[in-house]
Short mmCIF file of C-alpha atoms and ligand atoms in Angstrom, two decimals:
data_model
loop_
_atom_site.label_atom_id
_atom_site.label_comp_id
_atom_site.label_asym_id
_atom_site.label_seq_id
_atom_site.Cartn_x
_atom_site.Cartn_y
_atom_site.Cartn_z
CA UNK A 1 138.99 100.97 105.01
CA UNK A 2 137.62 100.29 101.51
CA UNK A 3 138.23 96.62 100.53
CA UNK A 4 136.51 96.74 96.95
CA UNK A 5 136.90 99.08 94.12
CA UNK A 6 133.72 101.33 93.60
CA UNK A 7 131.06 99.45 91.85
CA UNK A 8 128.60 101.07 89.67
CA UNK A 9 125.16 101.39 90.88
CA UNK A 10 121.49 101.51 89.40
CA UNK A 11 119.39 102.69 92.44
CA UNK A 12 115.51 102.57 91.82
CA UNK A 13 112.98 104.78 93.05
CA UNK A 14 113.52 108.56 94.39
CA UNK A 15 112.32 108.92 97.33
CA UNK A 16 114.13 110.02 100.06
CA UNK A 17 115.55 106.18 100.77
CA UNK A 18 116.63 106.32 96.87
CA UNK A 19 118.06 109.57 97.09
CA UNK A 20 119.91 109.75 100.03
CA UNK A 21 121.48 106.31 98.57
CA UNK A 22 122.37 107.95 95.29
CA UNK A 23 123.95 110.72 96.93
CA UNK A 24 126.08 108.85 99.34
CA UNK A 25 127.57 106.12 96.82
CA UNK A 26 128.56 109.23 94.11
CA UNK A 27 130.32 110.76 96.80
CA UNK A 28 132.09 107.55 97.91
CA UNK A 29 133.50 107.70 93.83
CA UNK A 30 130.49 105.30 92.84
CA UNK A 31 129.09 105.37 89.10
CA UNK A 32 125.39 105.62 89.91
CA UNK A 33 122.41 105.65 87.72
CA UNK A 34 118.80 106.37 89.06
CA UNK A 35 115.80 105.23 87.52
CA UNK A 36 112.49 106.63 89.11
CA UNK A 37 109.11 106.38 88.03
CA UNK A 38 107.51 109.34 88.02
CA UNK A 39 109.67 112.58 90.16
CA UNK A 40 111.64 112.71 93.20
CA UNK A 41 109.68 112.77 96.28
CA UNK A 42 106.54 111.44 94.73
CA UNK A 43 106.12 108.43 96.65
CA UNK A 44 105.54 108.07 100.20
CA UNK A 45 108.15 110.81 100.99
CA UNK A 46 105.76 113.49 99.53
CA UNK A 47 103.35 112.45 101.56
CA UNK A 48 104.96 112.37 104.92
CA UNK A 49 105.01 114.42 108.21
CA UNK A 50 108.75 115.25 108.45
CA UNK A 51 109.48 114.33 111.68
CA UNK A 52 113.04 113.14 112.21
CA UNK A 53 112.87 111.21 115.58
CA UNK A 54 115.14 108.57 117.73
CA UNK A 55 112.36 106.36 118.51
CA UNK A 56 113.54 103.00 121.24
CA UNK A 57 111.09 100.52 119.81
CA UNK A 58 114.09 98.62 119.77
CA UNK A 59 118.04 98.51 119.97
CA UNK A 60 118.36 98.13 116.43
CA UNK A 61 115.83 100.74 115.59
CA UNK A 62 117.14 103.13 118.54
CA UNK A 63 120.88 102.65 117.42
CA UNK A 64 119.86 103.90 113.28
CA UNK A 65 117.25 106.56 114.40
CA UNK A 66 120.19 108.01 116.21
CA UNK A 67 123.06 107.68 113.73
CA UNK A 68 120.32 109.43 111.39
CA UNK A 69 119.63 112.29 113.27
CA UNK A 70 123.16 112.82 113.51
CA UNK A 71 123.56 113.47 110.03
CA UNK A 72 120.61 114.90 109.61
CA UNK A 73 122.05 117.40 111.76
CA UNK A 74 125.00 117.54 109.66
CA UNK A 75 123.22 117.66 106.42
CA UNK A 76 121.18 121.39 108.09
CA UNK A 77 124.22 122.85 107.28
CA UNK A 78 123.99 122.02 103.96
CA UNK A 79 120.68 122.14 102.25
CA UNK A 80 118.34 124.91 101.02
CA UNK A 81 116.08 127.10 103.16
CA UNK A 82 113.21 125.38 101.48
CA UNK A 83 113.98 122.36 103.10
CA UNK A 84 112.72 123.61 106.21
CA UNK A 85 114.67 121.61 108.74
CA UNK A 86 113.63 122.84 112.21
CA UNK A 87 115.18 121.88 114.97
CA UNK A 88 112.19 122.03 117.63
CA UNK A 89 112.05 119.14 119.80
CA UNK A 90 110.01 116.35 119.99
CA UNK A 91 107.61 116.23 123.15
CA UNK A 92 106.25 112.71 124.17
CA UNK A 93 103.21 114.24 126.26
CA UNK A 94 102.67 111.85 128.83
CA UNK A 95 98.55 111.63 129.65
CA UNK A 96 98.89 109.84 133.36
CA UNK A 97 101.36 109.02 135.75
CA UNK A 98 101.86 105.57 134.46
CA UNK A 99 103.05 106.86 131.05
CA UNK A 100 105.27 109.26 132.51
CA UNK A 101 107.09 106.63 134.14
CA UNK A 102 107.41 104.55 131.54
CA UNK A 103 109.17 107.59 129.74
CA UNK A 104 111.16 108.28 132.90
CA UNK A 105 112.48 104.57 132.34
CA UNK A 106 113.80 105.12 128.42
CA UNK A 107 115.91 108.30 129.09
CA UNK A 108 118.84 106.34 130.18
CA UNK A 109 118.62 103.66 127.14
CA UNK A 110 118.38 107.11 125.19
CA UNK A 111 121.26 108.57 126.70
CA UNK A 112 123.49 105.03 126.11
CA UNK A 113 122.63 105.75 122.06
CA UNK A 114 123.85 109.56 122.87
CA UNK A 115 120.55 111.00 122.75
CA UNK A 116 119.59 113.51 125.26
CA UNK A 117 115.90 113.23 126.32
CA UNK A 118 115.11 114.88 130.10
CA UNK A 119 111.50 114.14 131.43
CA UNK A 120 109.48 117.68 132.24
CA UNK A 121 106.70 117.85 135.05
CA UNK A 122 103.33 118.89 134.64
CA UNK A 123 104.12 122.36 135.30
CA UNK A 124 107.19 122.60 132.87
CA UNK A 125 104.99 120.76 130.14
CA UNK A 126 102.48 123.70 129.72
CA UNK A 127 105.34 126.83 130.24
CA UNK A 128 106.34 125.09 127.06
CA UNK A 129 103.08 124.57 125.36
CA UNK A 130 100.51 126.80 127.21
CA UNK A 131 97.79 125.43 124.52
CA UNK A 132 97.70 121.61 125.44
CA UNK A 133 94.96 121.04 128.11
CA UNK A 134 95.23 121.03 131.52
CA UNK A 135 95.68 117.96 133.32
CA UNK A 136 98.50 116.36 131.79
CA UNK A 137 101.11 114.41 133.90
CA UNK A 138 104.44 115.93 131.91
CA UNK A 139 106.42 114.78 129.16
CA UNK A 140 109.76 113.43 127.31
CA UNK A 141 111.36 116.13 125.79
CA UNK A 142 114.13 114.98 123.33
CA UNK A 143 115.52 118.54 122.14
CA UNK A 144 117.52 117.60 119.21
CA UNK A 145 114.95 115.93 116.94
CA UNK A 146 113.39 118.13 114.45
CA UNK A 147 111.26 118.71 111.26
CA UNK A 148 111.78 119.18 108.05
CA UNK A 149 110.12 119.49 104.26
CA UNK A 150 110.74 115.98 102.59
CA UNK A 151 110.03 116.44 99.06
CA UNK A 152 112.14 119.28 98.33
CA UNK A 153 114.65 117.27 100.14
CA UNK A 154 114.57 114.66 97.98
CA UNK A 155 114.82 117.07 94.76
CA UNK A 156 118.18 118.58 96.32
CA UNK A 157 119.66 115.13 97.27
CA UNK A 158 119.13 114.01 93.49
CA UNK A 159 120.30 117.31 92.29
CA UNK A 160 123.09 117.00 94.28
CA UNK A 161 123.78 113.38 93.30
CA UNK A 162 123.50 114.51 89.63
CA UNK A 163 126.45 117.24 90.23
CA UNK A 164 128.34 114.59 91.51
CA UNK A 165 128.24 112.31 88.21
CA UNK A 166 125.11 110.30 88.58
CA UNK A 167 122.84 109.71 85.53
CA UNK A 168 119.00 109.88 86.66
CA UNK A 169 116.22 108.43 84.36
CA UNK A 170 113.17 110.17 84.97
CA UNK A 171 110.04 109.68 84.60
CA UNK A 172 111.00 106.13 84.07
CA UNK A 173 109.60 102.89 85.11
CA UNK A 174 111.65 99.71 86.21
CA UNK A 175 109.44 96.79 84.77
CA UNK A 176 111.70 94.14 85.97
CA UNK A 177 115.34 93.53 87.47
CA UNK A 178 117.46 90.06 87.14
CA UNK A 179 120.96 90.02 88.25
CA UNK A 180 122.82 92.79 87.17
CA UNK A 181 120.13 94.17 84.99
CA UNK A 182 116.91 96.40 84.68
CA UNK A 183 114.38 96.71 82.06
CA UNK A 184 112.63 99.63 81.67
CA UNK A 185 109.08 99.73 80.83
CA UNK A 186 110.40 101.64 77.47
CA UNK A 187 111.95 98.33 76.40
CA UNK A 188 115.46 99.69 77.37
CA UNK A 189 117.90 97.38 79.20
CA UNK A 190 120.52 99.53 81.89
CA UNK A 191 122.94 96.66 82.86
CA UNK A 192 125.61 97.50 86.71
CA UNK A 193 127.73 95.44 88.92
CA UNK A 194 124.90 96.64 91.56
CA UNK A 195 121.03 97.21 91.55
CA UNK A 196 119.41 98.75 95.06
CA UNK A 197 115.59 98.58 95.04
CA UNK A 198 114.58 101.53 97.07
CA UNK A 199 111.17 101.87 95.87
CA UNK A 200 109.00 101.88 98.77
CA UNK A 201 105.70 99.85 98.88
CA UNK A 202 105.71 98.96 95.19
CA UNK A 203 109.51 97.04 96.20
CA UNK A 204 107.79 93.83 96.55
CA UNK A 205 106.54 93.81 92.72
CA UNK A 206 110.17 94.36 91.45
CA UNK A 207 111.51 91.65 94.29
CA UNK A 208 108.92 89.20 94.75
CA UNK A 209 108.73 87.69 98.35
CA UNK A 210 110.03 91.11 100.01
CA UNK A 211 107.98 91.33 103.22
CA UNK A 212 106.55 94.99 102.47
CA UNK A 213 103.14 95.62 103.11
CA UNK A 214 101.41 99.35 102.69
CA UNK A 215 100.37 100.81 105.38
CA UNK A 216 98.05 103.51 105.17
CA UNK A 217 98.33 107.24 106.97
CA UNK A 218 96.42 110.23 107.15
CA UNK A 219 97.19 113.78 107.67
CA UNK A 220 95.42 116.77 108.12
CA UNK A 221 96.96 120.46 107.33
CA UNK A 222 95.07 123.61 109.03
CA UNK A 223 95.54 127.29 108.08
CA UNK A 224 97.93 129.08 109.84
CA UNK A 225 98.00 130.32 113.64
CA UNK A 226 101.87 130.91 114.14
CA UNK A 227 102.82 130.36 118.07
CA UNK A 228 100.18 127.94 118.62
CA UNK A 229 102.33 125.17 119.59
CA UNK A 230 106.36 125.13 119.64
CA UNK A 231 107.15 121.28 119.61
CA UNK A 232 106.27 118.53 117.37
CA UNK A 233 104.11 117.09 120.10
CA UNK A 234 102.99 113.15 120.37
CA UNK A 235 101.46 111.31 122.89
CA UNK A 236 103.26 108.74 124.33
CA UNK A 237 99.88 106.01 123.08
CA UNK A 238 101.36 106.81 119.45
CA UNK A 239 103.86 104.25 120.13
CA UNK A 240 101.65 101.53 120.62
CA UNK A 241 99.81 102.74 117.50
CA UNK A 242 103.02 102.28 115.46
CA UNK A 243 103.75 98.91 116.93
CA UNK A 244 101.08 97.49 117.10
CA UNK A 245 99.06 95.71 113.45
CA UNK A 246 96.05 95.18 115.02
CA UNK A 247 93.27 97.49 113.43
CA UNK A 248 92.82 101.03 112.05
CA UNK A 249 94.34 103.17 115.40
CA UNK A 250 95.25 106.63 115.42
CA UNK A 251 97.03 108.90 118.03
CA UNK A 252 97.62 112.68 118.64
CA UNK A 253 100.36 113.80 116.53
CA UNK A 254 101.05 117.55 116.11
CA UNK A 255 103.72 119.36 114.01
CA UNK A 256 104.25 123.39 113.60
CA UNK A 257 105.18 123.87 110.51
CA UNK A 258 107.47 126.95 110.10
CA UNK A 259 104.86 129.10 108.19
CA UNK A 260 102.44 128.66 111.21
CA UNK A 261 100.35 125.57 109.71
CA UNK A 262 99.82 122.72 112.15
CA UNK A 263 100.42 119.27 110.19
CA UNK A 264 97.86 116.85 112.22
CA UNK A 265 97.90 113.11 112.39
CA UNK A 266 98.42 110.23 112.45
CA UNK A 267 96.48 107.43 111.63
CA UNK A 268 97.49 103.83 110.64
CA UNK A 269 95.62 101.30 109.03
CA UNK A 270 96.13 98.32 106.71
CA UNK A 271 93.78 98.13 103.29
CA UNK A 272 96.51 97.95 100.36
CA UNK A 273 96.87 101.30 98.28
CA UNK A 274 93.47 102.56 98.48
CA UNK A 275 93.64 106.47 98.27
CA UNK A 276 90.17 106.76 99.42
CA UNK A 277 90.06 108.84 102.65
CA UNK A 278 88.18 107.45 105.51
CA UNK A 279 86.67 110.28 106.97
CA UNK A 280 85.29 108.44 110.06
CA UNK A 281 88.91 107.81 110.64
CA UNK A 282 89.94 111.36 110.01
CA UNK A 283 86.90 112.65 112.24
CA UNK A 284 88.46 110.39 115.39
CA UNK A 285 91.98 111.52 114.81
CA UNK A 286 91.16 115.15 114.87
CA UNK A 287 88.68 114.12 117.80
CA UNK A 288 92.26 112.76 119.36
CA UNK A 289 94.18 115.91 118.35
CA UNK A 290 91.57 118.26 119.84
CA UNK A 291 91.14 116.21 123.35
CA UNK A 292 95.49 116.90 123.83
CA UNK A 293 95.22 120.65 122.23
CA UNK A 294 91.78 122.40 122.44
CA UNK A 295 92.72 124.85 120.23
CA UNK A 296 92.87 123.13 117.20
CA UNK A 297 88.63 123.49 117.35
CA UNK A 298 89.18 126.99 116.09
CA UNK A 299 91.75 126.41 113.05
CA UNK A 300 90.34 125.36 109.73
CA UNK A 301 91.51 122.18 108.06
CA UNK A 302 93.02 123.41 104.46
CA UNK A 303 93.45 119.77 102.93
CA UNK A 304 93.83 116.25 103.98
CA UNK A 305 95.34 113.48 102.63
CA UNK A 306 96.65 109.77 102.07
CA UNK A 307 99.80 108.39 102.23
CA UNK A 308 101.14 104.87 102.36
CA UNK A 309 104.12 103.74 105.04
CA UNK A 310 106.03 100.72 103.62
CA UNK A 311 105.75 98.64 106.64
CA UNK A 312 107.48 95.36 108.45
CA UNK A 313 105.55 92.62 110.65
CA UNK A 314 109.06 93.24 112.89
CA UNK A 315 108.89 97.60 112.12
CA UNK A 316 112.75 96.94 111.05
CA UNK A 317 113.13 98.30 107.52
CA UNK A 318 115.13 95.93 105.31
CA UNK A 319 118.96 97.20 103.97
CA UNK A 320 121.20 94.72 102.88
CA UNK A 321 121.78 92.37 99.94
CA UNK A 322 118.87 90.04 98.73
CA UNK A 323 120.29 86.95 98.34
CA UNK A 324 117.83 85.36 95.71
CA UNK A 325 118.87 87.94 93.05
CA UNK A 326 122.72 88.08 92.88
CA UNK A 327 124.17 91.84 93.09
CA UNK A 328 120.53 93.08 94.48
CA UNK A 329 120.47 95.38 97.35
CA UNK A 330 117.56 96.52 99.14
CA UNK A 331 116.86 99.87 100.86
CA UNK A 332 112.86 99.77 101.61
CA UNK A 333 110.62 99.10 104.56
CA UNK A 334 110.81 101.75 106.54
CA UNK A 335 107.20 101.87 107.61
CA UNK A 336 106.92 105.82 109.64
CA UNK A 337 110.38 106.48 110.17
CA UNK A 338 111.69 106.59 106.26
CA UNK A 339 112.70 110.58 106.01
CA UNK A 340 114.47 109.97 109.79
CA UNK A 341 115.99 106.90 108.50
CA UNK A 342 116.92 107.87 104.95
CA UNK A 343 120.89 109.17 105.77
CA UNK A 344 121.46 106.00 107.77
CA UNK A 345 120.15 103.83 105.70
CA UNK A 346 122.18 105.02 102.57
CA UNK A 347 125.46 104.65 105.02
CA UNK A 348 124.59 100.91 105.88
CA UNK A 349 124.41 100.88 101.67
CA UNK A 350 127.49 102.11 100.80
CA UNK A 351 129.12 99.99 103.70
CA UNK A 352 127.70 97.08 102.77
CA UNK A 353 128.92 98.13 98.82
CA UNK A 354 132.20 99.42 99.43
CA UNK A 355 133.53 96.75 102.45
CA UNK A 356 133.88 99.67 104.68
CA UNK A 357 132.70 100.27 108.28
CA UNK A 358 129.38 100.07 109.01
CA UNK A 359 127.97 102.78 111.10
CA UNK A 360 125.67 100.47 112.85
CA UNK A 361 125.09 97.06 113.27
CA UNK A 362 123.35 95.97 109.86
CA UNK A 363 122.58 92.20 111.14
CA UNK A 364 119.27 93.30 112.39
CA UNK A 365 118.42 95.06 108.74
CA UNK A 366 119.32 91.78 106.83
CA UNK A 367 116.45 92.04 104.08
CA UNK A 368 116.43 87.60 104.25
CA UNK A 369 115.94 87.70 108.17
CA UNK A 370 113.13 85.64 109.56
CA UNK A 371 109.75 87.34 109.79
CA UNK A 372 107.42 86.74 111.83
CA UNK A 373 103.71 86.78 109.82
CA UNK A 374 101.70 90.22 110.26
CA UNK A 375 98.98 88.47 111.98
CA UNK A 376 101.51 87.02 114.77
CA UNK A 377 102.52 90.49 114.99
CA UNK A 378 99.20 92.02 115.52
C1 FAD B 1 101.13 109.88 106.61
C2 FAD B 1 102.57 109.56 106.72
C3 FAD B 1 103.39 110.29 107.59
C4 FAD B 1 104.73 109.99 107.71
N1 FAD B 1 105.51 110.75 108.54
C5 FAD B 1 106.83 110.46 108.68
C6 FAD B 1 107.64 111.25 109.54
O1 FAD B 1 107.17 112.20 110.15
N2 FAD B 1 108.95 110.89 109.68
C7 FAD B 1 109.50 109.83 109.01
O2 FAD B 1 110.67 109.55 109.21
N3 FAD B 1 108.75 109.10 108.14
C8 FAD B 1 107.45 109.39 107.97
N4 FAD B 1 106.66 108.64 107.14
C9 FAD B 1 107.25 107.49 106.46
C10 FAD B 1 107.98 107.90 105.21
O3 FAD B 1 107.15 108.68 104.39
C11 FAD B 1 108.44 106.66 104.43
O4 FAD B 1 109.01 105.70 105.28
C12 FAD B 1 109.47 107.10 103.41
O5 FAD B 1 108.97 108.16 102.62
C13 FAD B 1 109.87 105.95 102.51
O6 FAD B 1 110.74 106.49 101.55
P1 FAD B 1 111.18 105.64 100.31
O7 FAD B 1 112.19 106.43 99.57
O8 FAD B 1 111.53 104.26 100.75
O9 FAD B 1 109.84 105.45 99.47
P2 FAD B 1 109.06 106.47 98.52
O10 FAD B 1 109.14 107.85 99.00
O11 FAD B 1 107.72 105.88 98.29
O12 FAD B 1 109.90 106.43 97.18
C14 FAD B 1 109.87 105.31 96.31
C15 FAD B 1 110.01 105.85 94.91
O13 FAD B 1 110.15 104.73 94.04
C16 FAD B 1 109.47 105.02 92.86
N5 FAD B 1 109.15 103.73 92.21
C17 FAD B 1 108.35 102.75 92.69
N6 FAD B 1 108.29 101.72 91.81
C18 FAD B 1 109.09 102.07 90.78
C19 FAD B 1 109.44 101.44 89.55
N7 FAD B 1 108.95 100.22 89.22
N8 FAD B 1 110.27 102.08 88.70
C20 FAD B 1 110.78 103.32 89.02
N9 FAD B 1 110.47 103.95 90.15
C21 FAD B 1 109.64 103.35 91.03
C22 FAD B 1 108.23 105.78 93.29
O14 FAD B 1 107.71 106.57 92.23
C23 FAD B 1 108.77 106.61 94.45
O15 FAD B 1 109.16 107.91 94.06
C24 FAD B 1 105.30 108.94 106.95
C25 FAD B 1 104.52 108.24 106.06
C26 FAD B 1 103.16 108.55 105.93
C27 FAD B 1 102.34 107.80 104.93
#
């Protein structure tokens, strides 16, 4: 039950974080504004895969990736055919016996969060993707998760949060915030009871002292061979990839994209915003990608590019109030899971706003939790 009357809102930055936020407060009778710098789906959210996954890195991460998906689901129903949300299936390809039974042991912590993951032998692995190589010891199939298009998502969230009453401001940049106010780099001065910073990487130059750090991503798009592969497909060494900060990693991520492109990746590394690509990099992901599915030797790569995940030494992203900064909420930090996370994240907002319900425990989000430094996380 709602304890406090709805407060006005400015939410900054929209990207899928920002925009899902904006959305959710309008419709829980918020006034919002939304300031963004340049155009929705700009930031990191135009440069990502898509992939909306439960990932069990941990309880708190398991229990939001969940509640996500769910209305993610929920939201399918509702946007445009151009957001392309597929509902494939993720498959964790398991490379040995040893990582098969570590996936063997997550399906019942999976099925406690009321996520339905069954583990397929070597022989059910490759009636469902004929084109991986032979050899593999089976996989985690989780059949709910899917794909989707996250830019044009975050155009018809906005649009959507503008039909509801909210007042966006872009292109506009936020030059600074204090308590209960943001000044524009135009001079102007937008003054709420409320301010959530949901700008991504650049967060930490509007908040200073917000434990955000860039981390870099590439991925590769090929021309298009429809029926090549049917699942977004990752090995199961991706997760130690996304955990881990050590160096520049990468691991064999595949996604079929509706019009029969294959989106390849990943890659993660840590050297600030530079857009350069590293091609050496690029050259041993694909080298990855083509040891799991041979037949990625004969597509073409159209275009590659950079993006930048806004990462966590503890790969929690950070929702809640910032205590320094009275009235300053902040919805950033979501490091590879930010579209998955997006719908959850803006419920843990507008709980947190309005004094209702929570859908999930937000202790574990607290933006002011202890952090342990990136190098002790490495
Ligand atoms: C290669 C790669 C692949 C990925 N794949 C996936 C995936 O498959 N699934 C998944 O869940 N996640 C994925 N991610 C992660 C995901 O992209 C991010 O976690 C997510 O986009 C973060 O969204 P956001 O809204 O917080 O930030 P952003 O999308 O970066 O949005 C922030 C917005 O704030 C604006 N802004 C910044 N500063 C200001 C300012 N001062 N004033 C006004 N506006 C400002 C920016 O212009 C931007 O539009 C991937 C990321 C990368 C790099």
């Amino acid at each position: 039950m709602s304890t406090a009357p709805a407060p006005d809102v400015i939410v900054i930055g929209a990207g899928l974080v920002g925009t899902a936020t904006a959305l959710a407060l309008a419709e829980a009778g918020a006034r919002v504004t939304l300031v963004e710098g340049a155009f929705a789906g700009s930031g990191s959210t135009g440069a990502a895969m898509g992939h909306l996954v439960v990932m069990d890195d941990s309880p708190a991460q398991l229990a939001l990736t969940a509640h996500s998906r769910r209305r993610w689901h929920a939201l399918a129903e509702t946007l445009p055919p151009d957001a392309e949300q597929d509902r494939c299936g993720t498959l964790w390809i398991a490379a040995d016996d040893a990582e098969l039974q570590g996936a063997a042991d997550r399906i019942a912590g999976y099925g406690r969060a009321g996520v339905h993951a069954e583990l397929l032998t070597a022989a059910q692995l490759q009636r469902e993707e004929p084109a991986l190589r032979h050899g593999l010891a089976g996989a985690l199939l989780v059949r709910d998760d899917a794909v989707c298009y996250p830019p044009t998502i975050a155009r018809e969230l906005l649009r959507l949060a503008v039909a509801l009453g909210a007042v966006a401001h872009a292109p506009s940049r936020v030059q600074s915030i204090a308590a209960g106010r943001v000044t524009l780099a135009s001079g102007e001065v937008l003054q709420a009871g409320a301010i959530v910073v949901a700008a991504g990487v650049e967060s930490p130059s509007l908040v200073p002292g917000l434990p955000i750090v860039p981390r870099r991503g590439h991925l590769v798009i090929t021309d298009r061979r429809p029926g090549t592969v049917h699942h977004q497909l990752v090995e199961l060494g991706y997760l130690h990839s996304a955990h881990s900060f050590g160096g520049a990693s990468v691991a064999f991520n595949v996604q079929p994209r509706r019009n029969g492109q294959l989106l390849i990746g990943s890659s993660r590394e840590l050297v600030g915003t530079n857009p350069t690509i590293n091609r050496p990099l690029v050259h041993a992901m694909l080298a990855r990608a083509t040891e799991y599915l041979p037949a990625i030797a004969q597509l073409r790569a159209l275009r590659t590019w950079v993006g930048f995940r806004p990462a966590t030494a503890d790969k929690l992203p950070l929702i809640g109030p910032w205590p320094a900064i009275p009235g300053v909420w902040i919805a950033a930090g979501h490091e590879g899971l930010g579209i998955t996370m997006a719908p959850g994240t803006a419920d843990l907002i507008v709980a947190g706003l309005l004094g209702t319900t929570p859908p999930v425990d937000p202790a574990p989000f607290r933006p002011d939790r202890a952090m342990p430094s990136l190098e002790v996380a490495a």
